[in-house]
Every structure is written in structure tokens, then in C-alpha cells.
Amino acid sequence: MPATPDASQSGSGGPATPTPTPTGTPGLSRTEPPTLPRPGTPPKTPSDLITGDWLVGTVTRGGTGPCYGLVTDDGTEHALYGDDGTMLTQHTRIRVKVAPLRIRIYCGPGQHWQLIRAEVIR
């Protein structure tokens, strides 16, 4: 009977010895987490209240009011209400100062605004 080589002598064919693994969990970092600043006092009035804004666009519904139409350069349609008799000519490019509409009135499709001031752009 031929002699069989010993696995420890040949370096192959036998089971490999497992590498020892560390026992337990690695230590946690000792760095302190950052602290967030304390929040201040809340505002007494709404901070996101729109007080007035300027829009630039083309008049789509003109006349002496009280309802007008405006399409801004980005394609957004606006419905404006102004009861002071401002004359806006259709297809004119204008700049208007608007504020949130405070009365319930429908002046056509689009976002509704109170017309504060209008200026023709030349």
C-alpha cells in the first residue's frame, strides 16, 4: 500500500486552519457628538406673509378694470383686481406691483392678486 502524503507536509488537500477572529465588539468612538443651538423664540407674526411683489409680463385682458389678465415671462397666468380705474392696454408689456387679494372676487383664470401699481415697460 502506497504511503499517503500527510496534509501538513504537502500544504494542500487538507482542511485549512481558520484565522482567529477577535472576540467582542470594537470600542466606540470617544468623540462627543455636535450640539445643536437652542431654537429662539417663535415669531409673533407669520414670517411667510407676502407683503407685495412685482410681476413682469404681457396684458392679456385690459381695460379700466376692475379685472385684468397678465401672463408673466415664465408663462404663468395671473388675474389682477384693481378698483382705481387704471387703464391697461391688451398686448402691452408691463410691470405691476401686487399684493394678496383681500376680497373674494373672481377675475378670471390664474393666480389672483390685488393690483397696487402698474408701469408700462418701454
Coordinates of N, CA, C and O in Angstrom, one line a residue:
M1 N 0.8 -1.2 0.0 CA 0.0 0.0 0.0 C 0.9 1.2 0.0 O 1.8 1.3 0.8
P2 N 0.6 2.1 -0.9 CA 1.5 3.3 -1.0 C 1.2 4.2 0.1 O 0.1 4.3 0.6
A3 N 2.2 4.9 0.5 CA 2.0 5.9 1.6 C 1.3 7.1 1.1 O 1.6 7.6 0.0
T4 N 0.4 7.6 1.9 CA -0.3 8.8 1.5 C 0.4 10.0 2.2 O 0.8 9.9 3.3
P5 N 0.6 11.0 1.4 CA 1.3 12.2 2.0 C 0.4 12.8 3.1 O -0.8 12.8 3.1
D6 N 1.1 13.3 4.1 CA 0.4 14.0 5.2 C 0.0 15.4 4.8 O 0.8 16.1 4.1
A7 N -1.2 15.8 5.1 CA -1.7 17.1 4.7 C -0.8 18.2 5.2 O -0.6 19.3 4.6
S8 N -0.2 18.0 6.4 CA 0.6 19.1 6.9 C 1.9 19.2 6.2 O 2.6 20.3 6.2
Q9 N 2.4 18.2 5.5 CA 3.6 18.2 4.8 C 3.4 18.7 3.4 O 4.3 19.4 2.8
S10 N 2.3 18.4 2.7 CA 2.1 18.8 1.3 C 1.7 20.2 1.2 O 1.8 20.8 0.1
G11 N 1.0 20.7 2.1 CA 0.5 22.1 2.1 C -0.8 22.2 1.3 O -1.4 23.3 1.1
S12 N -1.4 21.1 0.8 CA -2.7 21.2 0.1 C -3.4 19.9 0.4 O -2.9 18.9 0.8
G13 N -4.7 19.9 0.1 CA -5.5 18.8 0.3 C -6.1 18.6 1.6 O -7.1 17.9 1.8
G14 N -5.6 19.3 2.6 CA -6.2 19.2 4.0 C -7.0 20.4 4.3 O -7.0 21.4 3.6
P15 N -7.7 20.3 5.4 CA -8.5 21.5 5.8 C -7.6 22.6 6.3 O -6.6 22.4 6.9
A16 N -8.0 23.8 5.9 CA -7.2 25.0 6.2 C -7.5 25.4 7.7 O -8.6 25.2 8.2
T17 N -6.5 25.9 8.3 CA -6.7 26.3 9.7 C -7.4 27.7 9.7 O -6.9 28.6 9.0
P18 N -8.5 27.9 10.4 CA -9.2 29.2 10.3 C -8.4 30.2 11.0 O -7.7 29.9 12.0
T19 N -8.4 31.4 10.5 CA -7.8 32.6 11.1 C -8.5 33.0 12.3 O -9.8 33.1 12.3
P20 N -7.9 33.2 13.4 CA -8.6 33.6 14.6 C -9.3 35.0 14.4 O -8.7 35.9 13.8
T21 N -10.5 35.1 14.9 CA -11.3 36.4 14.9 C -11.3 37.0 16.2 O -11.4 36.3 17.2
P22 N -11.3 38.3 16.3 CA -11.3 39.0 17.6 C -12.7 38.7 18.3 O -13.7 38.7 17.6
T23 N -12.6 38.6 19.5 CA -13.9 38.4 20.3 C -14.3 39.7 20.8 O -13.5 40.6 21.1
G24 N -15.6 39.9 20.9 CA -16.2 41.2 21.4 C -16.4 42.2 20.3 O -16.0 42.1 19.2
T25 N -16.9 43.3 20.7 CA -17.2 44.4 19.7 C -16.1 45.5 19.8 O -15.5 45.7 20.9
P26 N -15.8 46.1 18.7 CA -14.8 47.1 18.8 C -15.3 48.3 19.6 O -16.4 48.5 19.8
G27 N -14.4 49.0 20.2 CA -14.7 50.1 21.1 C -15.4 51.3 20.3 O -15.2 51.5 19.1
L28 N -16.3 52.0 20.9 CA -17.0 53.1 20.3 C -16.1 54.3 20.3 O -15.2 54.5 21.2
S29 N -16.4 55.2 19.4 CA -15.6 56.5 19.3 C -15.8 57.3 20.6 O -16.9 57.4 21.1
R30 N -14.8 57.9 21.0 CA -14.9 58.8 22.2 C -15.2 60.2 21.9 O -15.2 61.1 22.8
T31 N -15.4 60.5 20.6 CA -15.7 61.9 20.2 C -17.1 62.2 20.6 O -18.1 61.5 20.3
E32 N -17.3 63.4 21.2 CA -18.7 63.8 21.5 C -19.4 64.3 20.3 O -18.8 64.9 19.4
P33 N -20.7 64.0 20.2 CA -21.5 64.4 19.0 C -21.7 65.9 19.1 O -21.7 66.5 20.2
P34 N -21.9 66.6 17.9 CA -22.0 68.0 17.9 C -23.4 68.4 18.6 O -24.3 67.7 18.6
T35 N -23.4 69.5 19.2 CA -24.6 70.0 19.9 C -25.2 71.1 19.0 O -24.6 71.9 18.4
L36 N -26.5 71.0 18.9 CA -27.3 72.0 18.1 C -27.6 73.2 18.9 O -27.9 73.1 20.1
P37 N -27.7 74.4 18.3 CA -28.0 75.6 19.1 C -29.5 75.5 19.5 O -30.3 74.9 18.8
R38 N -29.8 76.1 20.6 CA -31.2 76.2 21.1 C -32.0 77.1 20.2 O -31.5 78.1 19.7
P39 N -33.2 76.7 19.9 CA -34.0 77.5 19.0 C -34.4 78.8 19.7 O -34.6 78.8 20.9
G40 N -34.6 79.8 18.9 CA -35.0 81.1 19.5 C -36.5 81.1 19.7 O -37.2 80.1 19.6
T41 N -37.0 82.3 20.1 CA -38.5 82.4 20.3 C -39.2 82.4 18.9 O -38.6 83.0 18.0
P42 N -40.4 81.9 18.8 CA -41.1 81.9 17.6 C -41.5 83.3 17.2 O -41.7 84.2 18.1
P43 N -41.7 83.6 15.9 CA -42.1 85.0 15.5 C -43.5 85.3 16.0 O -44.3 84.4 16.1
K44 N -43.8 86.5 16.2 CA -45.1 86.9 16.7 C -46.1 87.0 15.6 O -47.3 86.9 15.8
T45 N -45.6 87.3 14.3 CA -46.5 87.3 13.2 C -46.0 86.3 12.2 O -44.8 85.9 12.2
P46 N -46.8 85.9 11.2 CA -46.4 84.9 10.2 C -45.2 85.5 9.4 O -45.2 86.6 9.0
S47 N -44.1 84.6 9.3 CA -42.9 85.1 8.6 C -43.0 84.9 7.1 O -42.2 85.4 6.4
D48 N -44.0 84.1 6.7 CA -44.1 83.9 5.2 C -45.2 84.7 4.6 O -45.6 84.4 3.5
L49 N -45.7 85.7 5.2 CA -46.7 86.6 4.7 C -46.2 87.4 3.5 O -45.1 88.0 3.6
I50 N -46.9 87.3 2.4 CA -46.5 88.1 1.2 C -47.0 89.5 1.4 O -48.2 89.7 1.6
T51 N -46.1 90.4 1.4 CA -46.5 91.8 1.6 C -46.6 92.6 0.3 O -47.2 93.7 0.2
G52 N -46.0 92.1 -0.8 CA -46.0 92.8 -2.1 C -44.9 92.3 -2.9 O -43.9 91.9 -2.5
D53 N -45.2 92.2 -4.2 CA -44.3 91.7 -5.2 C -44.5 92.3 -6.5 O -45.5 92.9 -6.8
W54 N -43.4 92.3 -7.3 CA -43.5 92.8 -8.7 C -43.6 91.7 -9.7 O -42.8 90.7 -9.6
L55 N -44.4 91.8 -10.7 CA -44.5 90.9 -11.8 C -44.3 91.6 -13.1 O -44.7 92.8 -13.2
V56 N -43.7 90.9 -14.0 CA -43.4 91.5 -15.3 C -44.0 90.5 -16.3 O -43.8 89.3 -16.3
G57 N -44.8 91.1 -17.3 CA -45.4 90.3 -18.3 C -46.2 91.1 -19.3 O -46.1 92.3 -19.4
T58 N -47.1 90.4 -20.0 CA -47.9 91.0 -21.0 C -49.4 90.9 -20.6 O -49.9 89.9 -20.2
V59 N -50.1 92.1 -20.9 CA -51.5 92.2 -20.5 C -52.3 91.3 -21.5 O -52.1 91.4 -22.7
T60 N -53.1 90.4 -21.0 CA -54.0 89.6 -21.8 C -55.4 90.0 -21.7 O -56.2 89.8 -22.7
R61 N -55.8 90.7 -20.7 CA -57.2 91.3 -20.5 C -57.0 92.7 -20.0 O -56.6 92.9 -18.9
G62 N -57.3 93.7 -20.8 CA -57.0 95.1 -20.4 C -58.3 95.8 -20.2 O -59.4 95.2 -19.9
G63 N -58.3 97.1 -20.2 CA -59.4 98.0 -20.0 C -59.2 98.8 -18.8 O -58.0 99.1 -18.3
T64 N -60.3 99.3 -18.2 CA -60.2 100.2 -17.0 C -60.5 99.4 -15.7 O -60.7 100.0 -14.7
G65 N -60.6 98.1 -15.8 CA -60.8 97.3 -14.6 C -62.2 97.1 -14.3 O -63.1 97.4 -15.1
P66 N -62.5 96.5 -13.2 CA -61.6 96.2 -12.1 C -60.7 95.0 -12.3 O -59.8 94.7 -11.5
C67 N -61.0 94.1 -13.3 CA -60.3 92.9 -13.5 C -59.4 93.0 -14.8 O -59.8 93.5 -15.8
Y68 N -58.2 92.4 -14.6 CA -57.2 92.4 -15.7 C -56.6 91.0 -15.8 O -56.6 90.3 -14.8
G69 N -56.0 90.7 -16.9 CA -55.2 89.5 -17.1 C -53.8 89.8 -17.4 O -53.5 90.7 -18.1
L70 N -52.9 89.0 -16.9 CA -51.4 89.1 -17.2 C -50.8 87.8 -17.3 O -51.1 86.9 -16.5
V71 N -49.9 87.6 -18.3 CA -49.1 86.4 -18.4 C -47.7 86.8 -18.2 O -47.2 87.7 -19.0
T72 N -47.0 86.2 -17.2 CA -45.6 86.6 -16.9 C -44.7 85.9 -17.9 O -45.1 85.0 -18.7
D73 N -43.4 86.3 -17.9 CA -42.4 85.7 -18.9 C -42.3 84.2 -18.8 O -41.9 83.6 -19.7
D74 N -42.5 83.7 -17.6 CA -42.4 82.2 -17.4 C -43.7 81.5 -17.8 O -43.8 80.3 -17.7
G75 N -44.7 82.2 -18.3 CA -45.9 81.6 -18.8 C -47.0 81.4 -17.8 O -48.1 80.9 -18.1
T76 N -46.8 81.9 -16.6 CA -47.8 81.9 -15.5 C -48.9 82.9 -15.8 O -48.6 84.1 -16.0
E77 N -50.1 82.5 -15.6 CA -51.2 83.4 -15.8 C -51.7 84.0 -14.5 O -51.7 83.3 -13.5
H78 N -52.0 85.3 -14.5 CA -52.4 86.0 -13.3 C -53.6 86.7 -13.5 O -53.8 87.3 -14.6
A79 N -54.5 86.8 -12.5 CA -55.7 87.6 -12.6 C -55.5 88.7 -11.6 O -55.3 88.5 -10.4
L80 N -55.6 90.0 -12.1 CA -55.4 91.1 -11.2 C -56.7 91.8 -11.0 O -57.5 92.0 -11.9
Y81 N -56.9 92.4 -9.7 CA -58.0 93.2 -9.4 C -57.6 94.5 -8.9 O -56.7 94.6 -8.0
G82 N -58.1 95.6 -9.5 CA -57.8 96.9 -9.1 C -59.0 97.8 -9.4 O -59.5 97.9 -10.5
D83 N -59.5 98.5 -8.3 CA -60.7 99.2 -8.5 C -60.5 100.7 -8.6 O -61.4 101.5 -8.5
D84 N -59.3 101.1 -9.0 CA -59.0 102.6 -9.1 C -59.1 103.1 -10.5 O -58.7 104.2 -10.8
G85 N -59.5 102.2 -11.5 CA -59.7 102.7 -12.9 C -58.4 102.7 -13.7 O -58.4 103.4 -14.7
T86 N -57.4 102.1 -13.3 CA -56.2 102.0 -14.0 C -56.4 101.5 -15.4 O -57.1 100.5 -15.6
M87 N -55.9 102.1 -16.5 CA -56.1 101.7 -17.9 C -54.9 100.9 -18.3 O -53.8 101.3 -18.3
L88 N -55.2 99.6 -18.6 CA -54.2 98.7 -19.1 C -54.6 98.3 -20.5 O -55.7 97.8 -20.8
T89 N -53.7 98.4 -21.5 CA -53.9 98.0 -22.9 C -53.5 96.6 -23.2 O -52.3 96.3 -22.8
Q90 N -54.3 95.8 -23.8 CA -54.0 94.5 -24.1 C -52.8 94.4 -25.0 O -52.5 95.3 -25.8
H91 N -51.9 93.4 -24.8 CA -50.7 93.1 -25.5 C -49.6 94.1 -25.1 O -48.5 94.1 -25.7
T92 N -49.8 94.9 -24.1 CA -48.7 95.8 -23.6 C -47.9 95.1 -22.6 O -48.4 94.3 -21.7
R93 N -46.6 95.3 -22.6 CA -45.7 94.8 -21.6 C -45.6 95.7 -20.5 O -45.3 96.9 -20.6
I94 N -45.9 95.1 -19.3 CA -46.0 96.0 -18.1 C -45.3 95.3 -16.9 O -44.9 94.1 -16.9
R95 N -45.0 96.1 -15.9 CA -44.5 95.7 -14.6 C -45.5 96.1 -13.6 O -46.0 97.3 -13.6
V96 N -46.0 95.2 -12.8 CA -47.1 95.5 -11.8 C -46.6 95.1 -10.4 O -46.0 94.1 -10.2
K97 N -47.0 96.0 -9.4 CA -46.8 95.6 -8.0 C -48.1 95.0 -7.6 O -49.2 95.6 -7.8
V98 N -48.0 93.9 -6.9 CA -49.2 93.2 -6.5 C -49.1 92.8 -5.0 O -48.0 92.8 -4.4
A99 N -50.3 92.5 -4.4 CA -50.3 92.0 -3.1 C -51.4 91.0 -3.0 O -52.2 90.8 -3.9
P100 N -51.5 90.2 -1.9 CA -52.5 89.2 -1.8 C -53.9 89.8 -1.9 O -54.1 90.9 -1.4
L101 N -54.8 89.2 -2.6 CA -56.1 89.7 -2.8 C -56.9 89.5 -1.4 O -56.9 88.4 -0.9
R102 N -57.5 90.6 -0.9 CA -58.1 90.5 0.4 C -59.6 90.4 0.3 O -60.3 90.3 1.3
I103 N -60.2 90.5 -0.9 CA -61.6 90.3 -1.1 C -61.9 89.0 -1.9 O -61.0 88.6 -2.7
R104 N -63.1 88.5 -1.8 CA -63.4 87.3 -2.6 C -64.1 87.8 -3.9 O -65.2 88.2 -3.9
I105 N -63.3 87.7 -4.9 CA -63.8 88.1 -6.3 C -63.0 87.2 -7.3 O -61.9 86.9 -7.1
Y106 N -63.8 86.9 -8.3 CA -63.1 86.1 -9.4 C -62.9 87.0 -10.6 O -63.8 87.6 -11.1
C107 N -61.6 87.1 -11.0 CA -61.2 88.0 -12.1 C -60.7 87.2 -13.2 O -59.8 87.7 -14.0
G108 N -61.1 85.9 -13.4 CA -60.6 85.1 -14.5 C -59.6 84.1 -14.0 O -59.2 84.0 -12.8
P109 N -59.1 83.3 -15.0 CA -58.1 82.2 -14.6 C -56.8 82.8 -14.2 O -56.4 83.9 -14.6
G110 N -56.1 82.0 -13.4 CA -54.8 82.3 -13.0 C -54.7 82.6 -11.5 O -55.7 82.5 -10.8
Q111 N -53.5 83.0 -11.1 CA -53.3 83.3 -9.6 C -53.8 84.7 -9.4 O -53.5 85.7 -10.2
H112 N -54.7 84.9 -8.4 CA -55.4 86.2 -8.2 C -54.5 87.1 -7.2 O -54.0 86.6 -6.2
W113 N -54.5 88.4 -7.6 CA -53.7 89.4 -6.9 C -54.5 90.7 -6.9 O -55.2 91.0 -7.8
Q114 N -54.2 91.5 -5.9 CA -54.6 92.9 -5.8 C -53.6 93.7 -6.6 O -52.4 93.6 -6.3
L115 N -54.1 94.5 -7.5 CA -53.2 95.4 -8.3 C -52.9 96.6 -7.5 O -53.8 97.4 -7.1
I116 N -51.6 96.9 -7.2 CA -51.2 98.0 -6.4 C -50.8 99.2 -7.3 O -51.2 100.3 -7.2
R117 N -49.9 98.8 -8.3 CA -49.4 99.8 -9.2 C -49.0 99.2 -10.5 O -48.5 98.0 -10.5
A118 N -49.1 99.9 -11.6 CA -48.7 99.3 -12.9 C -47.9 100.3 -13.6 O -48.1 101.5 -13.6
E119 N -46.8 99.8 -14.3 CA -45.9 100.7 -15.1 C -45.7 100.0 -16.4 O -45.4 98.8 -16.5
V120 N -45.8 100.8 -17.5 CA -45.6 100.3 -18.9 C -44.0 100.2 -19.0 O -43.3 101.1 -18.7
I121 N -43.6 99.0 -19.6 CA -42.2 98.9 -19.9 C -41.9 99.3 -21.3 O -42.6 98.8 -22.2
R122 N -41.0 100.2 -21.5 CA -40.7 100.7 -22.9 C -39.4 100.2 -23.4 O -38.5 99.9 -22.8

